[in-house]
Short mmCIF file of C-alpha atoms and ligand atoms in Angstrom, two decimals:
data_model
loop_
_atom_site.label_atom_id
_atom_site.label_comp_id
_atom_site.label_asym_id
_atom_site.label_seq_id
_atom_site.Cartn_x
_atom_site.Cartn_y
_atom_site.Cartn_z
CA UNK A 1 -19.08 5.14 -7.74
CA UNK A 2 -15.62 4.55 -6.19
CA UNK A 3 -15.03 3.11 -2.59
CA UNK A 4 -12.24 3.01 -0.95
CA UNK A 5 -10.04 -0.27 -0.07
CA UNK A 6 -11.21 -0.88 3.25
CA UNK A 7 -14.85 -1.43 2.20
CA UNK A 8 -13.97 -3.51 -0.32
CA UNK A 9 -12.04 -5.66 1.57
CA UNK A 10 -15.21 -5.94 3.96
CA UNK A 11 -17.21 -7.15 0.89
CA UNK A 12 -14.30 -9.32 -0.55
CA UNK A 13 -14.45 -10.74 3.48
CA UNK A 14 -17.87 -11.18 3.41
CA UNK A 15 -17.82 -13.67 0.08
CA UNK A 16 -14.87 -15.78 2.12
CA UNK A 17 -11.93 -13.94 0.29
CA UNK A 18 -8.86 -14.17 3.00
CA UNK A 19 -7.89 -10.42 3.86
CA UNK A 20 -5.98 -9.67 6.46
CA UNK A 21 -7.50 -7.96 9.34
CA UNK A 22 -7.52 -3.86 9.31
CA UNK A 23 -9.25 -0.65 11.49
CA UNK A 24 -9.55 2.61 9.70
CA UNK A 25 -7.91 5.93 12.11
CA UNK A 26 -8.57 9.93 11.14
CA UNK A 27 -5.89 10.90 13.47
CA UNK A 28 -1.80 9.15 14.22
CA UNK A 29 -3.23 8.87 17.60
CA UNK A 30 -5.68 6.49 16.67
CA UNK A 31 -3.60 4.39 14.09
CA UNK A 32 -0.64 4.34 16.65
CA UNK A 33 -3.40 2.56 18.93
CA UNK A 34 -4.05 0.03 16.50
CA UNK A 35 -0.77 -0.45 15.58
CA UNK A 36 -0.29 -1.30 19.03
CA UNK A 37 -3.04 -3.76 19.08
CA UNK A 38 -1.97 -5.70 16.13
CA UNK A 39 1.45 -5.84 18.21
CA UNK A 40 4.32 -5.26 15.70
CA UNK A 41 4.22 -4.36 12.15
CA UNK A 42 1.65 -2.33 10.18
CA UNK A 43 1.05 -1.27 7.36
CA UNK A 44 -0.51 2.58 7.15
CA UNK A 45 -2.64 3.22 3.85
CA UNK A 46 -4.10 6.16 2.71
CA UNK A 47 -7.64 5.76 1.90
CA UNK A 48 -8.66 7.45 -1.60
CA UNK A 49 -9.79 7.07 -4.43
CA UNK A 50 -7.26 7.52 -6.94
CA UNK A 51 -4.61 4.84 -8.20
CA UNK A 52 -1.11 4.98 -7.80
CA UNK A 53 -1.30 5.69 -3.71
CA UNK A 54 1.92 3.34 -3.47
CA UNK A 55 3.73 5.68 -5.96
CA UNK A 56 2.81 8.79 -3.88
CA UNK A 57 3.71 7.93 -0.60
CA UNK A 58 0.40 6.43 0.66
CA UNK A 59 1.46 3.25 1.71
CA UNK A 60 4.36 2.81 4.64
CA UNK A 61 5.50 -0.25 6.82
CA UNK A 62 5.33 0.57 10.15
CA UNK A 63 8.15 -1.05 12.71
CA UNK A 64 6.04 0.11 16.22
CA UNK A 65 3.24 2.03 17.23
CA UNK A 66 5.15 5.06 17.14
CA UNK A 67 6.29 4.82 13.29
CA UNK A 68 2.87 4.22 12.89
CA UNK A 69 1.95 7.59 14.43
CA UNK A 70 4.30 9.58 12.13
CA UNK A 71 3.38 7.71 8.90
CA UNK A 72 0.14 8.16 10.10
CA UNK A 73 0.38 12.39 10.60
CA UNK A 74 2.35 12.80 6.93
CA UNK A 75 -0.31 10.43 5.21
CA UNK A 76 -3.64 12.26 6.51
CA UNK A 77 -1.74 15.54 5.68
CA UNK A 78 -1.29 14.58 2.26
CA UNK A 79 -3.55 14.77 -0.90
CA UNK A 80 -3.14 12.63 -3.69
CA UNK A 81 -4.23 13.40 -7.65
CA UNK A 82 -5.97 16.56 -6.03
CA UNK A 83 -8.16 14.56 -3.32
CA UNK A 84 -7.44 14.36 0.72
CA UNK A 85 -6.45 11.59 2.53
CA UNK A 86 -8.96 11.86 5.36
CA UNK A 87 -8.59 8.63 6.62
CA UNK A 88 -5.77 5.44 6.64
CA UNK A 89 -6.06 2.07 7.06
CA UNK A 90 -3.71 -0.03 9.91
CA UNK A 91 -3.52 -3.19 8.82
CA UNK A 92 -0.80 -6.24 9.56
CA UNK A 93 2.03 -6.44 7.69
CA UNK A 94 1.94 -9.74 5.94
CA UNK A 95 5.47 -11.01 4.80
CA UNK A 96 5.65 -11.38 1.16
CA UNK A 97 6.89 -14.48 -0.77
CA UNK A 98 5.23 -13.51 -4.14
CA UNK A 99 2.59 -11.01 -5.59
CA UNK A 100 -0.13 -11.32 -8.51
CA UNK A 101 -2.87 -9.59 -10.01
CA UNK A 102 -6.42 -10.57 -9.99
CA UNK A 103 -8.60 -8.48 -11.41
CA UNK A 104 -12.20 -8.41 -12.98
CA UNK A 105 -14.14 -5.79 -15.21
CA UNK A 106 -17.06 -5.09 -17.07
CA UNK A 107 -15.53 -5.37 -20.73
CA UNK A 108 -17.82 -3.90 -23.49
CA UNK A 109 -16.41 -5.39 -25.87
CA UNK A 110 -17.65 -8.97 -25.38
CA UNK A 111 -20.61 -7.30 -23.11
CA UNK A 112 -18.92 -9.94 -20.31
CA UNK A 113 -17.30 -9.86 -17.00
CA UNK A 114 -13.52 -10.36 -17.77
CA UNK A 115 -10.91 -11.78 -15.32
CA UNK A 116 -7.70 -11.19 -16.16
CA UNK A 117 -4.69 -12.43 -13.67
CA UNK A 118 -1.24 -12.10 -13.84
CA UNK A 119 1.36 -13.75 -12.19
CA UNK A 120 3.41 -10.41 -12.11
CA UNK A 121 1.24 -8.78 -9.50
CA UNK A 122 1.76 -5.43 -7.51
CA UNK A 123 2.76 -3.45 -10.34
CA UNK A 124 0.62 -1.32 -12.35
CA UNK A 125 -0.97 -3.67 -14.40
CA UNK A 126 -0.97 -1.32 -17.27
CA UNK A 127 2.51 -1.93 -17.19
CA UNK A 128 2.20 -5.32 -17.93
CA UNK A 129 -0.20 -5.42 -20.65
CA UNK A 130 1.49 -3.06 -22.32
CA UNK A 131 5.14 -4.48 -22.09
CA UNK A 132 4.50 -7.87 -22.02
CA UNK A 133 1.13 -8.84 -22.31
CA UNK A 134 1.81 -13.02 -22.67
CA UNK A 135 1.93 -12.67 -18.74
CA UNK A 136 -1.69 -11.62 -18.66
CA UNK A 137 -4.52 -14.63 -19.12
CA UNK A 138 -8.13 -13.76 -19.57
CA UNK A 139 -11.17 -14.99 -19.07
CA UNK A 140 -15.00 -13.68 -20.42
CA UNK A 141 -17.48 -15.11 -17.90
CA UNK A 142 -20.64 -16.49 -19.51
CA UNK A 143 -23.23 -14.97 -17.59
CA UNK A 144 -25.31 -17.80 -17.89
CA UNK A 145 -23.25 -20.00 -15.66
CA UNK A 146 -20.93 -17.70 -13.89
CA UNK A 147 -17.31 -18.92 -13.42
CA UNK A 148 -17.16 -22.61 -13.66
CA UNK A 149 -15.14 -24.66 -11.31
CA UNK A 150 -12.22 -25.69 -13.79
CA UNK A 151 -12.00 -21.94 -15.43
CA UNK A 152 -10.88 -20.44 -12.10
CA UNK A 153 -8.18 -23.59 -12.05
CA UNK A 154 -7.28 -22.70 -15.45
CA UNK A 155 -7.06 -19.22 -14.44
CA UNK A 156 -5.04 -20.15 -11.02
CA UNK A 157 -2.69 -22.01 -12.81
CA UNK A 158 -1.12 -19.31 -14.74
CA UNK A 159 0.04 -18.18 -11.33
CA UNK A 160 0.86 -20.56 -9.09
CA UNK A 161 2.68 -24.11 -9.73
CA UNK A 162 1.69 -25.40 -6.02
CA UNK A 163 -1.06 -27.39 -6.41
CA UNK A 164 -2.75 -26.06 -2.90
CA UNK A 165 -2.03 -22.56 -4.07
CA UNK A 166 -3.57 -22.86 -7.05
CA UNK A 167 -6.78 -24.50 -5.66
CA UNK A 168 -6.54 -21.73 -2.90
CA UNK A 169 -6.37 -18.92 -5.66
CA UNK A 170 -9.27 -20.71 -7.97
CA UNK A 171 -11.16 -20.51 -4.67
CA UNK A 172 -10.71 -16.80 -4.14
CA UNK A 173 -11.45 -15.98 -8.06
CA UNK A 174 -15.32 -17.81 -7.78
CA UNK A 175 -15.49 -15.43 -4.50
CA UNK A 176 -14.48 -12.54 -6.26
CA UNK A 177 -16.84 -12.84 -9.08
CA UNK A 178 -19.71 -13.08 -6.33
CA UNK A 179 -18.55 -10.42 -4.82
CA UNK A 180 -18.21 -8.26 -7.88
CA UNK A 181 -21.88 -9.42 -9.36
CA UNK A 182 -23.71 -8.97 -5.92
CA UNK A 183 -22.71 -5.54 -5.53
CA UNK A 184 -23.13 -4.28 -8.90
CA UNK A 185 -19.66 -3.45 -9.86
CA UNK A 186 -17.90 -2.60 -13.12
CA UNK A 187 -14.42 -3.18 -11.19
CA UNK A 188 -12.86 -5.65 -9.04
CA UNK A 189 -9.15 -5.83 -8.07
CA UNK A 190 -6.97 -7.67 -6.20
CA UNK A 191 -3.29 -6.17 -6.65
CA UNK A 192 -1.45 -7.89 -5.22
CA UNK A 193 -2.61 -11.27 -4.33
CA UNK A 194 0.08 -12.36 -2.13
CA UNK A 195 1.45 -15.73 -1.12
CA UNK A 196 3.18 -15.89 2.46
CA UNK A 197 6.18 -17.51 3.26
CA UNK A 198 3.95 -20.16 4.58
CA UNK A 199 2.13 -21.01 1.54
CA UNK A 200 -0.76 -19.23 2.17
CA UNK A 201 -2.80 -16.89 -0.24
CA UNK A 202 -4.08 -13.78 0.56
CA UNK A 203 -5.61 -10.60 -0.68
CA UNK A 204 -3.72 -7.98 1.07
CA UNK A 205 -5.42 -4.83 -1.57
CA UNK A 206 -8.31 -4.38 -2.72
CA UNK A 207 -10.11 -2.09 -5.49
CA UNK A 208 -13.78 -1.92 -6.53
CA UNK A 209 -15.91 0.55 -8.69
CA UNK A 210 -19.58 0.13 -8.69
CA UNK A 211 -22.07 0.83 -11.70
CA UNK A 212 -23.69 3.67 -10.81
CA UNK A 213 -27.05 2.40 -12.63
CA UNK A 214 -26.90 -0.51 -9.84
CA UNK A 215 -26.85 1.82 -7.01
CA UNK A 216 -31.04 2.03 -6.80
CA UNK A 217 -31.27 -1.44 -6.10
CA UNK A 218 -28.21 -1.84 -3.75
CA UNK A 219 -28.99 0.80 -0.73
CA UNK A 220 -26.53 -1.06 1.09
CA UNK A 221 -23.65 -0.23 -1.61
CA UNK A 222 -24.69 3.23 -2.29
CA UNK A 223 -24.60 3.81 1.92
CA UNK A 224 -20.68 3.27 1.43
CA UNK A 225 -20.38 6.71 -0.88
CA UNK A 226 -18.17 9.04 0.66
CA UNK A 227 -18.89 12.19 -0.77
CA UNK A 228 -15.75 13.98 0.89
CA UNK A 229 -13.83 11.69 -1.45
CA UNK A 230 -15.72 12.79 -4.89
CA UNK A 231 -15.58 15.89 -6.73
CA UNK A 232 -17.67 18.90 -5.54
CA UNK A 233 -19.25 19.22 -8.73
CA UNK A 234 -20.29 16.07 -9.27
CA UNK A 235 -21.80 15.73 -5.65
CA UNK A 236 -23.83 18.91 -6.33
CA UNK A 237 -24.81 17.50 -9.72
CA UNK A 238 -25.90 14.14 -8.61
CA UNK A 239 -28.39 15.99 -5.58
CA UNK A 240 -29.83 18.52 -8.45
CA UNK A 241 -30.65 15.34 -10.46
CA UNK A 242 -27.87 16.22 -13.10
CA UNK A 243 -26.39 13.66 -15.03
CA UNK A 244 -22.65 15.58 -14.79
CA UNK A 245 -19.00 14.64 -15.05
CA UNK A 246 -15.99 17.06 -14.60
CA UNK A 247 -13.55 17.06 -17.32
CA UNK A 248 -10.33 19.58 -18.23
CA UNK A 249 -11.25 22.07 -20.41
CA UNK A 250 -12.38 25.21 -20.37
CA UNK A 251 -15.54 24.82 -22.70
CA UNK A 252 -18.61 24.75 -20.25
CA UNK A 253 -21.23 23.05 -22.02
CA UNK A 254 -25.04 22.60 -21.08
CA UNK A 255 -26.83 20.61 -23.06
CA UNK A 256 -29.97 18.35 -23.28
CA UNK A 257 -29.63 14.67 -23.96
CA UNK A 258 -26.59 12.15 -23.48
CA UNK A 259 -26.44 11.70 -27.59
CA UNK A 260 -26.18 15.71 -28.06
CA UNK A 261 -24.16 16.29 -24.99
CA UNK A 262 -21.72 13.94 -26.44
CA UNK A 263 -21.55 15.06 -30.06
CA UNK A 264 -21.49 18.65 -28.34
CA UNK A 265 -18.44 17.38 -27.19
CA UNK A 266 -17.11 15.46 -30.22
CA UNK A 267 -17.67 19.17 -31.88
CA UNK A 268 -15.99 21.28 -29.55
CA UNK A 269 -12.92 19.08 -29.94
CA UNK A 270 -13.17 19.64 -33.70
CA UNK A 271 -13.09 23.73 -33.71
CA UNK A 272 -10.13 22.99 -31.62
CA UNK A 273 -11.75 23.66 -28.33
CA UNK A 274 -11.79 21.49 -25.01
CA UNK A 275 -14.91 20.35 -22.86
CA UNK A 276 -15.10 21.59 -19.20
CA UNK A 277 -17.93 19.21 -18.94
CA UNK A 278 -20.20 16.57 -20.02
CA UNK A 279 -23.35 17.79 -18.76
CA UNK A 280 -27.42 15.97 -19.44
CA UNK A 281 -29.85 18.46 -18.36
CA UNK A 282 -32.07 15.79 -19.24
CA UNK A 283 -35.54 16.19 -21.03
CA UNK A 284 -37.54 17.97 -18.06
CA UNK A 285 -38.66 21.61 -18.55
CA UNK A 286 -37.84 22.97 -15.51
CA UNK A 287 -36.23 25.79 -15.27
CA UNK A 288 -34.73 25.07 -11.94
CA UNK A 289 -32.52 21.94 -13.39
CA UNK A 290 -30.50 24.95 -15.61
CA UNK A 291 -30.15 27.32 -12.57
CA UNK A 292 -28.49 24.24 -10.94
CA UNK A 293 -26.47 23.10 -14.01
CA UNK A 294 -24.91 27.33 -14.51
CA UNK A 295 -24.31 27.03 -10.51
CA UNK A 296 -22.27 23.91 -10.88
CA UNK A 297 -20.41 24.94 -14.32
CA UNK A 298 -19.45 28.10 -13.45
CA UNK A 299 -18.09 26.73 -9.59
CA UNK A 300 -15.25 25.71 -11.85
CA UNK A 301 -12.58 28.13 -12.37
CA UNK A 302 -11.07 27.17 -15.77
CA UNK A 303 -14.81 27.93 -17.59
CA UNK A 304 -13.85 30.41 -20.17
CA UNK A 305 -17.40 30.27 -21.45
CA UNK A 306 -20.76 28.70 -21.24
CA UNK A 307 -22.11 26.74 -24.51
CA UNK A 308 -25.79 25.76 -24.30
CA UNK A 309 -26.82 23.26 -27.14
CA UNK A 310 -30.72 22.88 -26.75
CA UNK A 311 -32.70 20.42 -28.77
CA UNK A 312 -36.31 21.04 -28.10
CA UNK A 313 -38.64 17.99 -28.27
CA UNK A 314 -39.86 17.19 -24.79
CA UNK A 315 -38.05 19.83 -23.34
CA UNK A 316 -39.52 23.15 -24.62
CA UNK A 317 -36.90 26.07 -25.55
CA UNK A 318 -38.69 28.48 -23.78
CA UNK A 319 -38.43 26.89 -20.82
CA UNK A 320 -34.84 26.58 -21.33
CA UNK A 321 -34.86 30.30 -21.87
CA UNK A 322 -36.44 31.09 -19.55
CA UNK A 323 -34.52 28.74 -16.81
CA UNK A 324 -31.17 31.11 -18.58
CA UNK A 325 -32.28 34.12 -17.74
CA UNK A 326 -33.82 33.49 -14.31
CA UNK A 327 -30.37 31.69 -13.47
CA UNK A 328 -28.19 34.79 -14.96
CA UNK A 329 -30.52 37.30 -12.67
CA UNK A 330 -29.28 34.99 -9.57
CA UNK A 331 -25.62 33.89 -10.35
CA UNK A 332 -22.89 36.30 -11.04
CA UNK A 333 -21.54 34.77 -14.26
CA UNK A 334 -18.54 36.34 -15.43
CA UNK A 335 -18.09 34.17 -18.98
CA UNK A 336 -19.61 35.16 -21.91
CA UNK A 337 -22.30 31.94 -22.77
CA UNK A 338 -23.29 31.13 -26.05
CA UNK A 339 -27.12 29.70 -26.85
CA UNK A 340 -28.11 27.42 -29.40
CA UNK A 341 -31.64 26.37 -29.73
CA UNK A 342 -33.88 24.52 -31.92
CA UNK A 343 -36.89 22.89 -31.91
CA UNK A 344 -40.04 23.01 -29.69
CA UNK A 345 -41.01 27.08 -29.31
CA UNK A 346 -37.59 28.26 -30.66
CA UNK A 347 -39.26 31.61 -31.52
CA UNK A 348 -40.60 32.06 -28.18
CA UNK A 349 -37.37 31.16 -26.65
CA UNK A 350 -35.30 33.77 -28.95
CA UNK A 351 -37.86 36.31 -27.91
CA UNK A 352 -37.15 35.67 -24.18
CA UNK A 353 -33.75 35.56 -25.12
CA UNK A 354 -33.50 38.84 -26.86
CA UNK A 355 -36.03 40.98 -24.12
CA UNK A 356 -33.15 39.91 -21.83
CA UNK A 357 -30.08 40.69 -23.73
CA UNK A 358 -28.69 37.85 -24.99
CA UNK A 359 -28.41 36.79 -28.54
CA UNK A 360 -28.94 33.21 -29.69
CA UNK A 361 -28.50 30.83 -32.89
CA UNK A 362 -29.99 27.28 -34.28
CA UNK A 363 -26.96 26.72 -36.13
CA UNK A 364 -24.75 23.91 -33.49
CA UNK A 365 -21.41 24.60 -36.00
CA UNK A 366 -22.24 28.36 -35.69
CA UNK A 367 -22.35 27.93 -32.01
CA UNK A 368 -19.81 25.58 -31.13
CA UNK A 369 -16.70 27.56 -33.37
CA UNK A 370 -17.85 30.64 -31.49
CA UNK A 371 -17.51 29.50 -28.32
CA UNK A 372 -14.17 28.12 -28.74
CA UNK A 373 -12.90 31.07 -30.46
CA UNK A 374 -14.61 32.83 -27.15
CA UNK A 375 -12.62 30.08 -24.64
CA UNK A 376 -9.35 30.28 -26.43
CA UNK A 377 -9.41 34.21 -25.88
CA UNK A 378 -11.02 35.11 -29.09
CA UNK A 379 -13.55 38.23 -29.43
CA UNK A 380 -17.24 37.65 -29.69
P1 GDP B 401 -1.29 0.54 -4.00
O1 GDP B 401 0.09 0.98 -4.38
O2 GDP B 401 -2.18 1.70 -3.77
O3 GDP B 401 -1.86 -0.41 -4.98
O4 GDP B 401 -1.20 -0.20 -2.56
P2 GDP B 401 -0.96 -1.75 -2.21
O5 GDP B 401 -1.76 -2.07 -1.03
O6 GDP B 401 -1.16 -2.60 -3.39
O7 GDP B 401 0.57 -1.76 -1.76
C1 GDP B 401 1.59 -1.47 -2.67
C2 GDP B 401 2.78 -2.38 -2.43
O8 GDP B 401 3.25 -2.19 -1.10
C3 GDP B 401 2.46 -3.85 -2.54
O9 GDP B 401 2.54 -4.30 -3.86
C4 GDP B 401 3.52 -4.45 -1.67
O10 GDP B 401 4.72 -4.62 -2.38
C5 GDP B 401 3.72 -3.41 -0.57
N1 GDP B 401 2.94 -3.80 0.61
C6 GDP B 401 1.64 -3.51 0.88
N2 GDP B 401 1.25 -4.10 2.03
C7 GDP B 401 2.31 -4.80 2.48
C8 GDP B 401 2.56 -5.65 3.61
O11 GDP B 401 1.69 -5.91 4.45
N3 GDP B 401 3.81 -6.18 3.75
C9 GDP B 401 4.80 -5.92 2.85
N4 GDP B 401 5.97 -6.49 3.04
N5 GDP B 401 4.60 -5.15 1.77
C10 GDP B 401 3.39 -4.58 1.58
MN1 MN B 402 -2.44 -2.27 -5.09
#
């Protein structure tokens, strides 16, 4: 689960973090009110969850209130990578001596939290690692004693020579890893860390993804979702009990189990095809959960066709059968879909299948290169 930058920053404020104070507006009237509060410049930010905002036009210095307003109306007007910008942030403007990068992930790799910090901060760090990754130190975390006091100096020291800086910055790293293991994330980003003219350091962005397997445990994290900010699909798909992520293709597939949705995948791509989906219908045998799963595939315009790979075991194909035809009697498809089943009461499944016209096969290569050939405009 994403959030957006302004509940971040209240969690990075709650674990001590210095962040600069901020109010969220949904209209310019509002954020020219705030502007006017914080008496001078502002910065207005469009709150979303998709990178690059700076790049796009999402972020503008504000001079007065009235700037504020206008930034304000073209930002909240705006989408950005496909999503609307419902809401800014008004915020300060800090004055800038130098920006870093602080950031902290999940890395599989070394199954570890991983800080990684950069003195060239504000930039994508991307950028960096790719162009000139000596300016990038890491860190794994040993989660048996969290981030010890002279690792976050070691870590500060790569970007700051200012003694108070640095002990500043090794401060705000411990609070960041609390921050990041207390609410369950697999992301969390400071870009940039700033210093002031003053000396002082301060987190004036901030970026956070949360583990979605942490969210039963955390109702306070999971209240911060803001569905208006994810994809339809995957809203939908999370309520029906779906495990479901949107993707580019045109290749709607359906499938039960994680392991055989993904080598569903893995196949498609070798016919030549492209996923629409990755899609668990998970090992229940109700016939509802495949209603819901043909609603939410075929909501998406680019699905060319609809590839069911079924391996019965818990779930029974019949059911699955079934749960197709009921669905088809309900929803208007217009695709052609292609059925693959095997296992637990294929036969009965095929019959089902058959009584209501539809044809289906146990071979997955069989299935998979005709559905392709189907989404890249082949006949049937
Ligand atoms: P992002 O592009 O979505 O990551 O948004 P950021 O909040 O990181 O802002 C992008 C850039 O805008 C920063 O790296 C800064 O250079 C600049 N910026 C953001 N806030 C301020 C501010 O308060 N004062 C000044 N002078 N620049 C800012
Ligand atoms: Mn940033």
């Amino acid at each position: 689960m994403n959030i957006h930058e302004y509940q971040a920053k209240e969690i990075f404020r709650g674990h001590g973090i210095p962040v600069p104070p901020g109010e969220i507006a949904t209209t310019p009237e509002e954020a020219a009110a705030i502007a006017e509060k914080f008496g001078g410049m502002v910065v207005v930010k469009a709150q979303v969850h998709a990178g690059g905002r700076g790049k796009a036009g999402g972020v503008k210095l504000a001079k007065t209130p009235q700037e504020a307003r206008e930034h304000a109306s073209r930002i909240l007007g705006m989408t950005i990578k496909e999503l609307p910008v419902l809401k800014v942030l008004v915020t300060p403007a800090e004055d800038i001596a130098s920006e870093a990068y602080v950031g902290l992930i999940v890395d599989r790799g070394s199954k570890r939290a991983v800080f990684m910090v950069s003195s060239e901060g504000g930039v994508d760090i991307e950028e960096v690692a790719a162009t000139n990754p000596d300016a990038i130190r890491k860190l794994e975390v040993d989660p048996r004693f969290g981030l010890l006091p002279h690792q976050a100096y070691w870590l500060a020291t790569s970007l700051y020579s200012d003694v108070k800086q640095q002990r500043a910055a090794a401060k705000i790293m411990g609070q960041l890893y609390n921050a990041f293991l207390s609410s369950g994330a697999s992301l969390a980003e400071i870009n940039p860390l700033i210093t002031t003219p003053e000396g002082e350091v301060k987190a004036i962005d901030a970026k956070m993804n949360i583990d979605d397997n942490e969210l039963f445990r955390l109702p306070e994290i999971e209240a911060l979702r803001d569905e208006s900010s994810e994809d339809p699909s995957e809203v939908k798909a999370r309520e029906a009990g779906l495990t479901f992520i949107k993707l580019d293709g045109n290749v709607g597939c359906c499938v039960n189990g994680a392991g055989l949705a993904m080598a569903t995948m893995d196949l498609v791509k070798y016919y030549g095809g492209d996923p629409a989906n990755f899609l668990d219908i998970g090992g229940s045998s109700n016939p509802e959960k495949v209603v819901n799963a043909l609603r939410i595939i075929t909501s998406d315009p680019n699905v060319r066709v609809i590839l069911f790979n079924i391996f019965g075991g818990i779930t029974r194909c019949d059911d699955v059968a079934n749960g197709i035809v009921t669905a088809t009697r309900r929803i208007d498809i217009q695709v052609p879909i292609v059925i693959r089943l095997t296992g637990t009461n294929e036969e009965a499944a095929v019959r089902i299948l058959e009584e209501a016209g539809f044809s289906a096969m146990t071979d997955m290569d069989e299935a998979v290169e005709k559905a392709v050939q189907l989404a890249n405009g082949g006949a049937a």
